[in-house]
Each structure stands twice: as C-alpha cells, then as structure tokens.
PDB file of C-alpha atoms in Angstrom:
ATOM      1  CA  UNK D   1      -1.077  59.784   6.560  1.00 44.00           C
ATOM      2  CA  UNK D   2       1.556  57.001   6.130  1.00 63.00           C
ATOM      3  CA  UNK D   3       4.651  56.201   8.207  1.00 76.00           C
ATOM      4  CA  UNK D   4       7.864  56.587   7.214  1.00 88.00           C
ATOM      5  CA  UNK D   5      10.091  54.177   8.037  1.00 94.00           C
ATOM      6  CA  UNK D   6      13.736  54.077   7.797  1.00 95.00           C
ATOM      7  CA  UNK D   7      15.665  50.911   7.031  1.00 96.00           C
ATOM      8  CA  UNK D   8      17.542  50.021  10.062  1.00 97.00           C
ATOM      9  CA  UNK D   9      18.969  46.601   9.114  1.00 98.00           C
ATOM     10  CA  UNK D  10      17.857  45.028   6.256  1.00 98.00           C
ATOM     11  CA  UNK D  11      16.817  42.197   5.064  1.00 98.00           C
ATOM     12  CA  UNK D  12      19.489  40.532   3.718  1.00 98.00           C
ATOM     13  CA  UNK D  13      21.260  40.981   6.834  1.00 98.00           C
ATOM     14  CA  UNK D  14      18.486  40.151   8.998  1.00 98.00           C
ATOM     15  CA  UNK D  15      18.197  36.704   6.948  1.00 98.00           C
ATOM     16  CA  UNK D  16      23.063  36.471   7.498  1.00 98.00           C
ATOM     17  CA  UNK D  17      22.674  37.137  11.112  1.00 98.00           C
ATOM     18  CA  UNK D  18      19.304  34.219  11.169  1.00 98.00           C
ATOM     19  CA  UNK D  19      21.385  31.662   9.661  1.00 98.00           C
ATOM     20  CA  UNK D  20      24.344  32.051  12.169  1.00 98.00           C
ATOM     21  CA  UNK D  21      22.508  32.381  14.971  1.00 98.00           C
ATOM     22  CA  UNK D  22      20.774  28.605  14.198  1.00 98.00           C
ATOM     23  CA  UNK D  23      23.609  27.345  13.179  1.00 98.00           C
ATOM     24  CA  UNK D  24      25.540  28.067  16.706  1.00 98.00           C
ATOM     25  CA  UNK D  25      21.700  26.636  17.965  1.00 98.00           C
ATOM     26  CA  UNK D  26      21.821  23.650  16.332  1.00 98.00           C
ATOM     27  CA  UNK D  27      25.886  23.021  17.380  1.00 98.00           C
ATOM     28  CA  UNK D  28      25.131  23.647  20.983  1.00 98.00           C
ATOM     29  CA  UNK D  29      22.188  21.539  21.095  1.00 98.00           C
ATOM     30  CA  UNK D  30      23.428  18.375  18.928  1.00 98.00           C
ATOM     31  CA  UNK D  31      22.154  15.345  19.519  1.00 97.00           C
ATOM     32  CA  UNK D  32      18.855  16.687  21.864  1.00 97.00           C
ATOM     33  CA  UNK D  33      15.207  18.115  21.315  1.00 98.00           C
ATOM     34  CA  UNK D  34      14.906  21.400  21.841  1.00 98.00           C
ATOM     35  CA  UNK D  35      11.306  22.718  22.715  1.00 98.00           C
ATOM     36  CA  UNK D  36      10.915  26.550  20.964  1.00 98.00           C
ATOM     37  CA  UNK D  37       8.867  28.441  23.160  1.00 98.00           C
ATOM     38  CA  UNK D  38       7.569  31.615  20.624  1.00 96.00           C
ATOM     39  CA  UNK D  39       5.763  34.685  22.902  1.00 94.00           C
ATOM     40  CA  UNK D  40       3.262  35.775  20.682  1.00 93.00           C
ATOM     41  CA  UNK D  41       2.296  37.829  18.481  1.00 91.00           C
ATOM     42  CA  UNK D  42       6.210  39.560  17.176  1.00 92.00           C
ATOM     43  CA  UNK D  43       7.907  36.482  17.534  1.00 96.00           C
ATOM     44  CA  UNK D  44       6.499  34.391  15.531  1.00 96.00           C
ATOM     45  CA  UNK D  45       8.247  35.669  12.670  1.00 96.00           C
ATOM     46  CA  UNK D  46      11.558  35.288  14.220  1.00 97.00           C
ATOM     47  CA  UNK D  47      10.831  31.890  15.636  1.00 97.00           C
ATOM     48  CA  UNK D  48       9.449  30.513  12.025  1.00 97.00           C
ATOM     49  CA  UNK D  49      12.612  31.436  10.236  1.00 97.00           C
ATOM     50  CA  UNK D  50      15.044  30.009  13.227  1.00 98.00           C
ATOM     51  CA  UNK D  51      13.334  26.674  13.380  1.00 98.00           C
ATOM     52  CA  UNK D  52      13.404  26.422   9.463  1.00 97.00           C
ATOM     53  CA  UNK D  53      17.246  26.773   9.610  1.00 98.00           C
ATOM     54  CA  UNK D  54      17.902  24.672  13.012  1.00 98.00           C
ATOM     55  CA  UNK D  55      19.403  21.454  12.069  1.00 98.00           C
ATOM     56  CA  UNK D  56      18.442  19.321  15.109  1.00 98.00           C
ATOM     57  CA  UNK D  57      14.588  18.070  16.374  1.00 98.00           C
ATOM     58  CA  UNK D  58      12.606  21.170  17.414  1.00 98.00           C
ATOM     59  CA  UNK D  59       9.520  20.782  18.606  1.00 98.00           C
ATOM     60  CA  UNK D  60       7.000  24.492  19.344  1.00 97.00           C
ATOM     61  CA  UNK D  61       4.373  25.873  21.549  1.00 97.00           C
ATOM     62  CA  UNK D  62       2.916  29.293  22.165  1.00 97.00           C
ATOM     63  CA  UNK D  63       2.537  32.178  24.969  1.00 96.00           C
ATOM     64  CA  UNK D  64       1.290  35.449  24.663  1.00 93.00           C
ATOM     65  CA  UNK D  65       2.310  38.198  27.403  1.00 87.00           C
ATOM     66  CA  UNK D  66       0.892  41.719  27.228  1.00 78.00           C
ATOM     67  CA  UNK D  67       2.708  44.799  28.497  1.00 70.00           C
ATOM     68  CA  UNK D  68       2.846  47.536  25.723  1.00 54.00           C
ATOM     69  CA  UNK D  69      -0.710  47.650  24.964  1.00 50.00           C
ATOM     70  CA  UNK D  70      -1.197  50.057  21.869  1.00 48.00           C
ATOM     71  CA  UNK D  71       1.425  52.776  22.651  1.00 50.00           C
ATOM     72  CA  UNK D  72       5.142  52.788  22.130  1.00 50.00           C
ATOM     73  CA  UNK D  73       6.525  52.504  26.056  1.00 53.00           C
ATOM     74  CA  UNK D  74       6.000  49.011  28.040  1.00 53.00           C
ATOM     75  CA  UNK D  75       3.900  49.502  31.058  1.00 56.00           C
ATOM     76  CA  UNK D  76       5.861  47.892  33.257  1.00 65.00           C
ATOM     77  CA  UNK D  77       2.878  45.617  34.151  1.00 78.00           C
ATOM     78  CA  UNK D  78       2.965  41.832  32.565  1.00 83.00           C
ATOM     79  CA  UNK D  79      -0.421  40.164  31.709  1.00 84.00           C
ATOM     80  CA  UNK D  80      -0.288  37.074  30.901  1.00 87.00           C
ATOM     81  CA  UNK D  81      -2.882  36.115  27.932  1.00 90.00           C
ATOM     82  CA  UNK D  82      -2.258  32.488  26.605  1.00 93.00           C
ATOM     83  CA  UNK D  83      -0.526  30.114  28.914  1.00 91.00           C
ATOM     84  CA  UNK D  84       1.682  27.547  27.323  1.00 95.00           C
ATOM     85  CA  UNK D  85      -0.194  24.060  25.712  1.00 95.00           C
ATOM     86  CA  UNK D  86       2.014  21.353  27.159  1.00 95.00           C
ATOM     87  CA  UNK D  87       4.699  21.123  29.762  1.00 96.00           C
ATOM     88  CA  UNK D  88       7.692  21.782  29.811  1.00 98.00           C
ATOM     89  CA  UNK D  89       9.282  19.497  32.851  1.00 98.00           C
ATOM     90  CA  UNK D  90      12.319  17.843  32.109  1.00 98.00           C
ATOM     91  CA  UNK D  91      12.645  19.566  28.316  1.00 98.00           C
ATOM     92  CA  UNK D  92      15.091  21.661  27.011  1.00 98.00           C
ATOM     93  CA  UNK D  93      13.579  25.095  26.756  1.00 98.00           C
ATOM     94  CA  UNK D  94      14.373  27.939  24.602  1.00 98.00           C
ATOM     95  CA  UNK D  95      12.513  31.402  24.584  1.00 97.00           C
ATOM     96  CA  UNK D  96      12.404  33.400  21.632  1.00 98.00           C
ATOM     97  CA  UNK D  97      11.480  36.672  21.393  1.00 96.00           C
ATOM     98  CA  UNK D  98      11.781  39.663  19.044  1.00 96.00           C
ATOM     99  CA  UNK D  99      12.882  42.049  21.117  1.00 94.00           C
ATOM    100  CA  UNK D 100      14.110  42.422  24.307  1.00 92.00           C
ATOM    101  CA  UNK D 101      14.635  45.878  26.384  1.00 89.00           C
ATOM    102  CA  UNK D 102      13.539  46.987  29.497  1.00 86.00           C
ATOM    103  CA  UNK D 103      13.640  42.572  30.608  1.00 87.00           C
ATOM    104  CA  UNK D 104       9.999  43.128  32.313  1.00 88.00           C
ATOM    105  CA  UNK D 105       8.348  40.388  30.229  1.00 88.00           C
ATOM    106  CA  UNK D 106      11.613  38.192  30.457  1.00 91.00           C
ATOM    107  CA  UNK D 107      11.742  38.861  34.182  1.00 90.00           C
ATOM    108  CA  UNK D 108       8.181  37.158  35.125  1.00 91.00           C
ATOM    109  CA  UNK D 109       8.321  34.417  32.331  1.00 93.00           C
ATOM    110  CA  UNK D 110      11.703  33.325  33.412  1.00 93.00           C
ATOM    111  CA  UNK D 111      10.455  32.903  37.058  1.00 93.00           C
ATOM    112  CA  UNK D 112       7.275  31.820  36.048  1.00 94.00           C
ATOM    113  CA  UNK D 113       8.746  29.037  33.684  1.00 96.00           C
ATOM    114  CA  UNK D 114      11.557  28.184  35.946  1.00 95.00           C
ATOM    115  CA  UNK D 115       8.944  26.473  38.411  1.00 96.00           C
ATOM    116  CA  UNK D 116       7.936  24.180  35.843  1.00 97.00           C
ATOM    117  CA  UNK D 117      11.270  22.783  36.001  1.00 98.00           C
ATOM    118  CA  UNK D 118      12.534  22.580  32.461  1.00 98.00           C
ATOM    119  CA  UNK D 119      15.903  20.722  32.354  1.00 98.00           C
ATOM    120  CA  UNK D 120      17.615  23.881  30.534  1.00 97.00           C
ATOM    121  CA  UNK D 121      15.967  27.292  29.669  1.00 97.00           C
ATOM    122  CA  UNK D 122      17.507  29.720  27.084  1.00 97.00           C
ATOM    123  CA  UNK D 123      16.343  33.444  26.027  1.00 97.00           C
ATOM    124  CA  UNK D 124      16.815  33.910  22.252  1.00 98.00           C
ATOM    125  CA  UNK D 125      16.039  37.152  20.764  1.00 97.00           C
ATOM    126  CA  UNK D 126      16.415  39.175  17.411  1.00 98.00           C
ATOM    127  CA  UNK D 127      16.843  42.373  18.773  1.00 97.00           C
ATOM    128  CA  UNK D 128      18.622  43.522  21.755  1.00 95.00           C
ATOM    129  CA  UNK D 129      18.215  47.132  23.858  1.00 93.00           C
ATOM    130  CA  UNK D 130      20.566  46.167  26.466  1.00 90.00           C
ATOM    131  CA  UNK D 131      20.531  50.258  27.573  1.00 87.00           C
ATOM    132  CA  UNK D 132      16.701  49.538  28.330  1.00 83.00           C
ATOM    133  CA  UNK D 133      17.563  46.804  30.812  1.00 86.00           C
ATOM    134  CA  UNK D 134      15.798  47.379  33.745  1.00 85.00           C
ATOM    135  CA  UNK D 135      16.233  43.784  35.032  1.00 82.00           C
ATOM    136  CA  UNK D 136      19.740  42.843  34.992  1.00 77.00           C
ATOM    137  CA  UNK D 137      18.990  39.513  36.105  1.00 82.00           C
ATOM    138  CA  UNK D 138      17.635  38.477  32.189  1.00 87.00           C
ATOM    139  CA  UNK D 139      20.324  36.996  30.452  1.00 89.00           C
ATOM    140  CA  UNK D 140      20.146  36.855  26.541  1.00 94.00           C
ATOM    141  CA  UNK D 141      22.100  33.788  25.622  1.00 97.00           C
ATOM    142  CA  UNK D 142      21.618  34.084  21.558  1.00 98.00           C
ATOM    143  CA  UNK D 143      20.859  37.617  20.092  1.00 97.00           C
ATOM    144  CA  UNK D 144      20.818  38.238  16.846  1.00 98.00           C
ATOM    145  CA  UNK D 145      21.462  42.083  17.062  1.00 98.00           C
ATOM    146  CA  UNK D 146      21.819  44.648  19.596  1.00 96.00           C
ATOM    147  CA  UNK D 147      20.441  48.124  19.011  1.00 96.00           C
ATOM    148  CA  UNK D 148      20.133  51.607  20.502  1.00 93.00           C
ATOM    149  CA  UNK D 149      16.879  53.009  22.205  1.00 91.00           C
ATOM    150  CA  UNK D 150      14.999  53.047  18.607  1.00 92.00           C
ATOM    151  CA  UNK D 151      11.238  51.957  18.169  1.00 92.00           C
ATOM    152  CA  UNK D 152      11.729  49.430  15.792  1.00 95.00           C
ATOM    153  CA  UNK D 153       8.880  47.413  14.105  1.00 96.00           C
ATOM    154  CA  UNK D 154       9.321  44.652  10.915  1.00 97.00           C
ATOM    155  CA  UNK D 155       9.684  41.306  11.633  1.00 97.00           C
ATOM    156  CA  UNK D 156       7.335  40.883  13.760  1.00 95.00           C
ATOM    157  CA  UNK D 157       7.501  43.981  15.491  1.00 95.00           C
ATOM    158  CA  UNK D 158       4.449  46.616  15.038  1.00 93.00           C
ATOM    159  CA  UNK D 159       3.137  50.158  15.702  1.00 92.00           C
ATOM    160  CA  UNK D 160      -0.594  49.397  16.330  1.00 89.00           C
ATOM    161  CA  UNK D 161      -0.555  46.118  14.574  1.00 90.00           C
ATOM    162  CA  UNK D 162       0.759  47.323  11.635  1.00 93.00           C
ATOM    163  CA  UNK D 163       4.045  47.110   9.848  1.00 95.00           C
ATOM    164  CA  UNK D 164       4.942  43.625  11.480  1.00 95.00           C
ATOM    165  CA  UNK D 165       5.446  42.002   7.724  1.00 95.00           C
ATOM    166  CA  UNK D 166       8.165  44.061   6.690  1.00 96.00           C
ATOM    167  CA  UNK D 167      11.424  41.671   6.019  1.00 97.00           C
ATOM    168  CA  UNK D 168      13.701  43.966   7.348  1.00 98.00           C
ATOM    169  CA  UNK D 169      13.843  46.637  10.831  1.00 98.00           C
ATOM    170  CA  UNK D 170      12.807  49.819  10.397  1.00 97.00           C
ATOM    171  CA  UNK D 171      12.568  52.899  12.355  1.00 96.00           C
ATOM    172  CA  UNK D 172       9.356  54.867  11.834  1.00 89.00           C
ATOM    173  CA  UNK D 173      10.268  58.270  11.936  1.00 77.00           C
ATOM    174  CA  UNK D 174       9.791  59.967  15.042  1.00 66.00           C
ATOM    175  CA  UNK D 175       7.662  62.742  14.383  1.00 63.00           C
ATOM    176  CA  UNK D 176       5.380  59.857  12.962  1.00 53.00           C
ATOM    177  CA  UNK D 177       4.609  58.545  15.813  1.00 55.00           C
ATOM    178  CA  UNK D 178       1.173  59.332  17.804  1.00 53.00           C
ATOM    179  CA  UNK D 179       1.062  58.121  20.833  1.00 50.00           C
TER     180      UNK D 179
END
C-alpha cells in the first residue's frame, strides 16, 4: 500500500522561505566563518540548500543523534551515533536541523557542544513545533517555518527512511501511518 501524503508547504515556498532565511545568515554573520554543523541524516537536505545560498565562508561537519528510532514519537532518550570530525573551540557554530519539537536532541547537543567552547553557537531549523517543546531552555534563533503537531516528512524528513526526497512537506495521512 502507498502513503498518501498531503502537501503541507510546498516547494516553491520551501525554496522563498530558504533564500531569506540565508540571506538574514549571511547579514548577521558578515565578514566571519561560520562552521555549519548538519545532524544527520534529515538535515542534510536543509543544510545543502542553506550553505548554497549563504553569501559568506562556510565551512561543514557532521553528527548524527538517534532518538526516534523507526516509529513516529521521539523516545525521549538521545544516542549519540557519529561525534563531530574537528573541533569546534573558538569557531562560530551554527546547528541546523530539520525539525525541531519536543527540544530533547537540542537539549543534550547544546550542553554537550557548549563544553567545547565554540565562540558563538546558533540552532537553525526548517521546521518548528514550538507546542512540542518540552525543553524551554532550546532557543531557535533562525526557523524557517513553524508548524502544528503534524508528522511531517520531505526534505529530509522520513517515515521509515522513506519519503525524505520529496521537495516540499507533506503530511502522510494519518490513517497511513503504522506504527
């Protein structure tokens, strides 16, 4: 059986909303590096089309945190699966993710990256479920949208691995999804 998903925001937004976000990015940052920090594996979709659009020196690297697994509902628990390649002391930091709601994740990378004492850290996200917030403490500093309690997948975000390559959000149904 195959998903049906309902366009949430599409693409041509998505790619609007991209293009304003890096260029308020590239204004607040003029005249420094900034080091993109992607969490793998949704963001890297996000993060490829920011940095294309950034007009100041970016330079990358790569984490992966688990805490969804293959259902729909974070655990609550963070695992952390691939620890960053070079450090980040003294850099200016930025964090993107594609989506950001209950803050667990956020919550132990911010504390976890803190202590490596980057000069600046910053929390950029695509999507935004600010009524999931369990930790109020995670500040988003550059969203691209906020949204209600929706499972969302497209770029970069999946049901089961699947679906991340769609250009726009979507909303699969919910009597679609088995959990």
């Amino acid at each position: 059986m195959r998903d049906r998903i309902r366009i949430l925001i599409p693409e041509m937004e998505v790619n609007r909303r991209i293009d304003e976000v890096a260029a308020q990015i590239s204004r607040d940052y003029q005249g420094k590096e900034l080091h993109l920090l992607c969490i793998l594996k949704g963001s890297v979709f996000f993060m490829s089309e920011l940095a294309r659009r950034l007009t100041i020196p970016v330079t990358m690297d790569f984490m992966s945190c688990s805490s969804y697994g293959s259902g729909t509902v974070s655990k609550g628990i963070v695992r952390l699966v691939k620890d960053l390649d070079d450090p980040i002391e003294g850099r200016d930091v930025m964090i993107i993710e594609d989506i950001i709601d209950s803050g667990n994740t956020m919550a132990y990378l911010l504390k976890l990256l803190g202590a490596r004492n980057p000069a600046s850290m910053k929390l950029c996200t695509l999507l935004d479920k600010p009524s999931r917030r369990v930790h109020h403490e995670v500040t988003v500093d550059y969203v691209g949208f906020q949204i209600e309690d929706l499972f969302v997948v497209g770029c970069g975000m999946d049901y089961n691995q699947r679906y991340r390559n769609l250009p726009y959000v979507g909303v699969i149904e919910p009597e679609d999804i088995r959990k």
